[in-house]
Amino acid sequence: MAGRVEAADPPPAPGERTGLSIHRLTPEQRSRPDVARLIGAAIDFRLQGVNAPEALNERFAAAGTAPLALDNVRIGDRSSRLLAWRTFFRGSQAQMGGGLSETPLIGFYNPFVDYWLMTRWRPVADAPPKLISADLFPGAFLRDGKTRRAGRIPAAPEWLSGAAQAVDRGAAIGLRDALQESTALTLATFMARFPEASEHAPRLPDADIAPIMVTGIFSNRLSVLLSDIVDFARTDPLATAYDAVNEALRQDRPEGLADLAAPDRPIGTIDLLAEVPLPLREDLAPIAAYDLGRGWAVFSTPVVTARWPILGLFSAPGGGGARAPVHAVTIHDLYTRILGGA
Amino acid sequence: MRAHGLPTVLAGLFLAVLLTLAAAPSAMARDGDGQAAGGLGDFKAAAPESGVKNNFTKDLAGAVGEALFDIAVEGARDIAGDVAELGIKALGRPLVRLVATGCGAVGGRFAGVPGAVLGYAGCHALGSVAIRKFADMVGDWIEGEEDIQRSRFARRENPFPTGRPTGSSPGSLGGGTIKGDVLISVFAAGPVTTTATGSGAKATTNLGIANAGGTSVTVTTGGPVTTRAEGPGEARTDIGVATGEGARVTVNVDGSVTTIATDRAKASTEIGIGSGENAQAHVAIDGTVTTRAEDRGESRARIGVAAGDRSEVVVTSDGTITTLSSGSGKAVNEIGAAHGDGSSATVTLQGDVTARASGRGRAENAVGVAQDGRINVTVDGDVTAIGRSGAATNDIGVGSSGTTHVGGDITTTADSGRNSMTSIGANGSAFVNGDVINEKGRVSVGGAGACEKSRDGRCCLDIYRNRCVTKIMPKSKYGCPPRFIHAKGRCYFIPDYDHFFDN
């Protein structure tokens, strides 16, 4: 896998390709108390969502209000819905727009379902800001650049269907490429449309579509995502292999991965992973799993951030062994392309 | 970014994140306060209800999986992976899912040009029987159509240059492109045998399986194809199955196809199945197709079935099709069915078709079905459905228009007082020359057919949530087709039911 990373230079950042203008906060602006509290709230909000989403409204919204409708995830019972939200937040990354405005926007983007949770905040003097609204917003609605979006939302994330269509056209494209490309473009679009260092309150594009469609498709996508993860988690020896990989990654040097790999296919990224800070490879949990027929591709993230998901590739069960061989363990930066490879 | 720089960059960026978080110094400390657990614990313990299972995504995952054989190749340590890699090198993409783990007779061909062909097939067994290695396959895939005829299953040297694929971006693969349709051609002239034994035995034979749009699958079997599960589990034979818009499936069965489950297991045979709009399924059977669940299992044969609007099915059979079940299991034959608006089904049966349930299950034959399309059905063989304690049904020629000719004998009997139902040429013209025997039930010739149920004057296959079900399909391993809902273990189509969010 490392060879692949070495194989080519990174593509130009989406901002460069699309001509998007991105204005980020300067370090000085970032250190302003109100902005710092906003950033802190964004981080805390995500962590709360990962840990206990049922307390999000109580902790972040004004007393007696509940801007975030947890039941918008129309999946099963309450525990299933909460698990869905936890998975959503674990796989999401926060992005701020209008950070200097009176009602800044913080979007939590999960590329695996290609949806934003757009949250609006009201700064409070000498206190954490308050959540005043939380709405789901499809990634596609932001990307296409229209000010008014009508029509339907595709059943599957566009990067996933786009990858399949690209393959049908004969393009050499993989899941990771499509994911990275789409994620980078989506976030770059957010940054350009809702400049971080702006005093103007961001305004979301109008969407001429029934809210139930937005939440319904969101539920469908999340449901599929969860269902696949559960399928994976319930399949031994895959689950055993997954846990073993996590255990190895928790070590200072993840050399235990060598024992999990197929003998003639050593995992070549052990040295690379050893240099990845431990918090990025601790407490990993799956955020997406894809059944590839002969095996599974599983993306996992730690609690602290979804920016660098770790991808594990596992053989399909049925090989006759007690343990599923691990083909590769790699780490990917979904956002580097926005930052110009920095 | 280059590999050697990644850790440094990650460390740097992570440091930057930490510095950023300095504005909220409590954030990291709170990481450990929550209940989030690492690993799979959450998902093992708390499986959510599946909700609406969007099968498109499932299918897509399969399709993308094909595109992802960079992963599979990179990680593969088996010959099958290498085969895929060869395809990738030559074509820039793999064409066929690696559904086979290798056994029995397998063939394929590869033309190496735009519109190229790569095909192979095999079988696998899950159970206590040791699984044969991928390596078995390498001797079975060969290059060139002529070679197929000349040395069908000979081992060939690697026809492709060595060296790893190169890409223009991290993780991408070789620059080859493919134009035109993807064709999969499988010749299985020798015997193909899959056997699984023991608890959980699952024997599966796959010959010519594709999961991509615009795919054409051609399968010819000349030798016997046998799938046998000798323990509680499943025996399944899939021959010529393609999903995706415009899928075209052609299957010629010259030998025998036998699927047997011996011990409380289900037996299933699927031959010539296409799904997606404009799907075509053409099946010709000269041999025999036998599907048998010998001990309390369900038995089902689907031969020439297309799901999707404007699909087309053509089935001709000079051989015999026999499906037997026991216990509470049903015995079902579905032969020549096109599910979708504007579809057509043309079925010509010279041989006999038999469904027999020897226990409490139903015996059902459905021959020539295009409920929203046109049918052309000719049955000169005998069609027999025999239930013992269960009901028996023969539906022959069901379409919104078309003609049904019956020259053979139609026998529908249920031994223990359960209803028998025979419907010939529903909604179209029907001509019957042979004998029709229907014990203790209804016979319908032409007209509206013998409705299982009705609502508001409409003929319904079933009533679900107070609505009329007009189509019922078995659930495939990919779930239900778009616009169908999963209910009662099968896929229901309810025209006026918005099922998008509900299930």
Coordinates of C-alpha atoms in Angstrom, one line a residue, chain B residues 48-343:
Chain B
P48 CA -29.8 -1.9 14.8
E49 CA -32.9 -2.8 13.0
S50 CA -32.0 -2.8 9.4
G51 CA -34.6 -0.1 8.4
V52 CA -34.9 0.4 4.7
K53 CA -32.2 -1.7 3.2
N54 CA -31.3 0.1 0.1
N55 CA -30.2 -2.6 -2.2
F56 CA -28.8 -0.2 -4.7
T57 CA -26.1 0.5 -2.4
K58 CA -25.4 -3.1 -1.8
D59 CA -25.2 -3.7 -5.4
L60 CA -23.1 -0.7 -5.8
A61 CA -20.7 -1.9 -3.2
G62 CA -20.3 -5.0 -5.3
A63 CA -19.7 -3.0 -8.4
V64 CA -17.3 -0.7 -6.7
G65 CA -15.7 -3.8 -5.3
E66 CA -14.8 -4.8 -8.7
A67 CA -13.2 -1.5 -9.2
L68 CA -11.4 -2.0 -6.0
F69 CA -9.4 -4.9 -7.0
D70 CA -6.4 -2.8 -6.6
I71 CA -7.1 -3.6 -3.0
A72 CA -7.8 -7.2 -3.6
V73 CA -4.8 -7.6 -5.9
E74 CA -2.6 -5.8 -3.5
G75 CA -3.6 -8.0 -0.7
A76 CA -4.4 -11.1 -2.6
R77 CA -2.1 -14.0 -2.0
D78 CA -3.9 -16.4 -4.2
I79 CA -4.1 -17.2 -7.8
A80 CA -7.5 -15.8 -8.2
G81 CA -6.2 -12.4 -7.1
D82 CA -3.5 -12.7 -9.7
V83 CA -6.0 -13.5 -12.3
A84 CA -7.8 -10.3 -11.4
E85 CA -4.6 -8.5 -11.5
L86 CA -3.9 -9.7 -15.0
G87 CA -7.3 -8.4 -16.0
I88 CA -6.6 -5.1 -14.5
K89 CA -3.3 -4.8 -16.2
A90 CA -4.7 -5.5 -19.5
L91 CA -8.0 -3.6 -19.2
G92 CA -7.5 -1.1 -16.6
R93 CA -10.3 -2.7 -14.6
P94 CA -11.4 -6.1 -13.6
L95 CA -14.5 -7.3 -15.2
V96 CA -15.8 -10.1 -13.1
R97 CA -16.4 -10.4 -9.5
L98 CA -14.3 -13.1 -8.0
V99 CA -17.3 -15.2 -7.0
A100 CA -15.5 -18.4 -7.4
T101 CA -13.1 -19.9 -5.1
G102 CA -12.3 -22.7 -7.4
C103 CA -13.3 -26.2 -8.0
G104 CA -14.4 -28.4 -10.8
A105 CA -14.4 -27.5 -14.4
V106 CA -14.0 -23.8 -15.2
G107 CA -13.3 -22.0 -18.4
G108 CA -13.0 -18.6 -19.7
R109 CA -11.6 -16.5 -22.4
F110 CA -9.9 -13.2 -22.8
A111 CA -9.6 -11.2 -26.0
G112 CA -7.5 -8.4 -24.7
V113 CA -9.1 -5.7 -26.8
P114 CA -11.7 -3.1 -26.2
G115 CA -14.9 -4.9 -25.6
A116 CA -12.8 -7.5 -24.1
V117 CA -13.8 -10.7 -22.5
L118 CA -12.7 -12.2 -19.3
G119 CA -14.6 -15.0 -17.8
Y120 CA -14.3 -17.8 -15.4
A121 CA -16.4 -19.5 -12.9
G122 CA -16.2 -22.0 -10.2
C123 CA -17.8 -23.2 -7.1
H124 CA -17.3 -23.1 -3.5
A125 CA -18.5 -25.0 -0.5
L126 CA -18.7 -23.9 3.1
G127 CA -19.0 -26.5 5.6
S128 CA -16.9 -29.2 7.0
V129 CA -15.5 -30.1 3.7
A130 CA -12.2 -28.5 3.1
I131 CA -12.4 -25.7 0.6
R132 CA -10.3 -26.1 -2.4
K133 CA -7.7 -23.4 -3.0
F134 CA -7.9 -20.6 -5.4
A135 CA -5.0 -22.0 -7.1
D136 CA -7.2 -24.7 -8.6
M137 CA -8.5 -22.1 -10.9
V138 CA -5.4 -21.1 -12.6
G139 CA -5.4 -24.1 -14.8
D140 CA -8.8 -23.4 -15.9
W141 CA -8.7 -20.0 -17.4
I142 CA -7.3 -19.7 -20.8
E143 CA -6.8 -17.2 -23.6
G144 CA -8.6 -17.0 -26.9
E145 CA -11.8 -18.5 -28.2
E146 CA -10.1 -20.9 -30.4
D147 CA -8.1 -22.2 -27.6
I148 CA -11.2 -22.8 -25.7
Q149 CA -12.3 -25.3 -28.3
R150 CA -8.9 -26.8 -28.6
S151 CA -7.7 -27.0 -25.1
R152 CA -10.5 -26.1 -23.0
F153 CA -9.1 -26.5 -19.6
A154 CA -5.5 -26.5 -20.2
R155 CA -3.1 -24.6 -18.1
R156 CA -1.7 -21.6 -19.9
E157 CA 1.2 -19.3 -19.3
N158 CA 0.6 -15.8 -18.1
P159 CA -0.2 -14.0 -21.3
F160 CA 0.3 -10.6 -19.8
P161 CA 3.4 -8.6 -19.0
T162 CA 4.6 -8.6 -15.5
G163 CA 5.1 -5.6 -13.3
R164 CA 2.9 -3.8 -11.0
P165 CA 0.2 -1.5 -12.2
T166 CA 1.1 2.2 -12.2
G167 CA -1.3 5.0 -11.5
S168 CA -1.6 8.7 -11.8
S169 CA -2.8 9.1 -8.3
P170 CA -2.4 7.2 -5.1
G171 CA -4.3 4.0 -5.1
S172 CA -5.3 4.2 -8.7
L173 CA -4.6 1.5 -11.2
G174 CA -3.3 1.1 -14.7
G175 CA -4.4 3.4 -17.4
G176 CA -6.2 0.9 -19.6
T177 CA -9.7 1.6 -20.7
I178 CA -12.4 -0.5 -22.0
K179 CA -15.1 0.4 -24.4
G180 CA -18.2 -1.4 -25.3
D181 CA -19.9 -4.0 -23.4
V182 CA -18.4 -6.2 -20.8
L183 CA -18.8 -9.8 -21.9
I184 CA -18.4 -12.8 -19.8
S185 CA -18.3 -16.2 -21.4
V186 CA -18.2 -19.4 -19.5
F187 CA -17.9 -22.9 -20.9
A188 CA -18.2 -25.7 -18.5
A189 CA -18.1 -28.8 -20.5
G190 CA -16.6 -31.0 -17.9
P191 CA -18.2 -31.9 -14.6
V192 CA -18.6 -29.2 -12.0
T193 CA -19.3 -30.6 -8.5
T194 CA -19.7 -28.8 -5.3
T195 CA -20.3 -30.7 -2.1
A196 CA -20.6 -29.5 1.5
T197 CA -21.2 -31.7 4.5
G198 CA -21.8 -31.2 8.2
S199 CA -23.7 -28.7 10.2
G200 CA -24.1 -25.4 8.4
A201 CA -23.1 -27.0 5.1
K202 CA -23.5 -24.5 2.3
A203 CA -22.8 -25.7 -1.2
T204 CA -22.8 -23.1 -3.9
T205 CA -22.0 -23.3 -7.6
N206 CA -21.6 -20.1 -9.5
L207 CA -21.2 -20.1 -13.2
G208 CA -21.1 -16.8 -14.9
I209 CA -22.0 -14.2 -12.4
A210 CA -21.8 -10.5 -13.1
N211 CA -22.7 -7.4 -11.2
A212 CA -22.4 -4.4 -13.4
G213 CA -24.4 -2.5 -15.9
G214 CA -24.3 -3.4 -19.6
T215 CA -23.0 -6.8 -18.9
S216 CA -23.5 -9.8 -21.2
V217 CA -23.2 -13.2 -19.7
T218 CA -23.1 -16.4 -21.7
V219 CA -22.9 -19.7 -20.1
T220 CA -22.8 -23.1 -21.7
T221 CA -22.8 -26.3 -19.7
G222 CA -22.2 -29.6 -21.3
G223 CA -21.3 -31.7 -18.5
P224 CA -23.1 -32.4 -15.3
V225 CA -23.3 -29.6 -12.8
T226 CA -24.0 -30.9 -9.3
T227 CA -24.4 -29.0 -6.1
R228 CA -25.0 -31.0 -3.0
A229 CA -25.4 -30.0 0.7
E230 CA -25.3 -32.9 3.0
G231 CA -26.1 -31.2 6.2
P232 CA -28.3 -28.4 7.5
G233 CA -27.6 -25.5 5.3
E234 CA -28.2 -24.8 1.7
A235 CA -27.5 -26.1 -1.8
R236 CA -27.5 -23.4 -4.4
T237 CA -26.7 -23.4 -8.1
D238 CA -26.5 -20.1 -9.9
I239 CA -25.8 -20.2 -13.7
G240 CA -25.8 -17.0 -15.7
V241 CA -26.8 -14.2 -13.3
A242 CA -26.4 -10.6 -14.3
T243 CA -27.5 -7.5 -12.5
G244 CA -27.6 -4.0 -13.8
E245 CA -29.4 -2.1 -16.5
G246 CA -29.3 -3.8 -19.9
A247 CA -28.0 -7.0 -18.5
R248 CA -28.1 -9.8 -21.1
V249 CA -27.9 -13.4 -20.0
T250 CA -27.8 -16.4 -22.3
V251 CA -27.6 -19.8 -20.9
N252 CA -27.4 -23.1 -22.7
V253 CA -27.8 -26.2 -20.5
D254 CA -26.9 -29.3 -22.5
G255 CA -25.9 -31.4 -19.5
S256 CA -27.6 -32.0 -16.3
V257 CA -28.0 -29.5 -13.5
T258 CA -28.7 -31.0 -10.1
T259 CA -29.1 -29.3 -6.8
I260 CA -29.7 -31.5 -3.8
A261 CA -30.0 -30.7 -0.2
T262 CA -30.2 -33.8 2.0
D263 CA -30.6 -32.7 5.5
R264 CA -33.0 -29.9 6.5
A265 CA -31.5 -27.7 3.9
K266 CA -32.9 -25.5 1.1
A267 CA -32.2 -26.3 -2.5
S268 CA -32.1 -23.5 -5.0
T269 CA -31.4 -23.4 -8.7
E270 CA -31.2 -20.2 -10.6
I271 CA -30.5 -20.2 -14.3
G272 CA -30.6 -17.2 -16.6
I273 CA -31.4 -14.4 -14.2
G274 CA -31.2 -10.8 -15.3
S275 CA -32.2 -7.7 -13.3
G276 CA -32.4 -4.1 -14.2
E277 CA -34.2 -2.2 -16.9
N278 CA -34.0 -3.7 -20.4
A279 CA -32.6 -6.9 -19.0
Q280 CA -32.7 -10.0 -21.3
A281 CA -32.6 -13.5 -20.2
H282 CA -32.4 -16.3 -22.8
V283 CA -32.3 -19.9 -21.6
A284 CA -32.2 -23.1 -23.6
I285 CA -32.4 -26.4 -21.8
D286 CA -31.7 -29.7 -23.5
G287 CA -30.7 -31.5 -20.4
T288 CA -32.3 -31.9 -17.1
V289 CA -32.7 -29.5 -14.2
T290 CA -33.4 -31.1 -10.9
T291 CA -33.7 -29.3 -7.6
R292 CA -34.4 -31.5 -4.6
A293 CA -34.7 -30.9 -0.9
E294 CA -34.9 -34.3 0.5
D295 CA -35.4 -33.6 4.2
R296 CA -37.8 -30.9 5.3
G297 CA -36.4 -28.3 3.1
E298 CA -37.7 -25.8 0.5
S299 CA -36.9 -26.3 -3.1
R300 CA -37.0 -23.7 -5.7
A301 CA -36.0 -23.4 -9.4
R302 CA -36.0 -20.1 -11.3
I303 CA -35.2 -20.4 -14.9
G304 CA -35.2 -17.4 -17.2
V305 CA -36.3 -14.6 -15.0
A306 CA -35.8 -10.9 -15.6
A307 CA -36.7 -8.1 -13.2
G308 CA -36.9 -4.6 -14.5
D309 CA -39.0 -2.6 -16.8
R310 CA -38.9 -3.5 -20.5
S311 CA -37.2 -6.8 -19.8
E312 CA -37.3 -9.8 -22.1
V313 CA -37.3 -13.5 -21.3
V314 CA -37.1 -16.3 -23.7
V315 CA -37.0 -19.9 -22.4
T316 CA -37.0 -23.0 -24.5
S317 CA -36.8 -26.4 -22.9
D318 CA -36.6 -29.8 -24.5
G319 CA -35.5 -31.3 -21.3
T320 CA -37.1 -31.9 -18.0
I321 CA -37.4 -29.6 -15.0
T322 CA -38.1 -31.2 -11.7
T323 CA -38.4 -29.6 -8.3
L324 CA -39.1 -31.6 -5.2
S325 CA -39.4 -30.6 -1.6
S326 CA -40.2 -32.3 1.6
G327 CA -41.4 -31.4 5.1
S328 CA -42.9 -27.9 5.3
G329 CA -40.9 -26.7 2.4
K330 CA -42.4 -25.5 -0.8
A331 CA -41.6 -26.8 -4.2
V332 CA -41.6 -24.0 -6.7
N333 CA -40.7 -23.7 -10.4
E334 CA -40.6 -20.2 -11.9
I335 CA -39.9 -20.6 -15.6
G336 CA -39.9 -17.7 -18.0
A337 CA -40.9 -14.7 -15.9
A338 CA -40.4 -11.0 -16.8
H339 CA -41.2 -8.7 -13.9
G340 CA -41.6 -5.1 -15.0
D341 CA -43.7 -2.8 -17.1
G342 CA -43.6 -3.4 -20.8
S343 CA -41.8 -6.7 -20.4

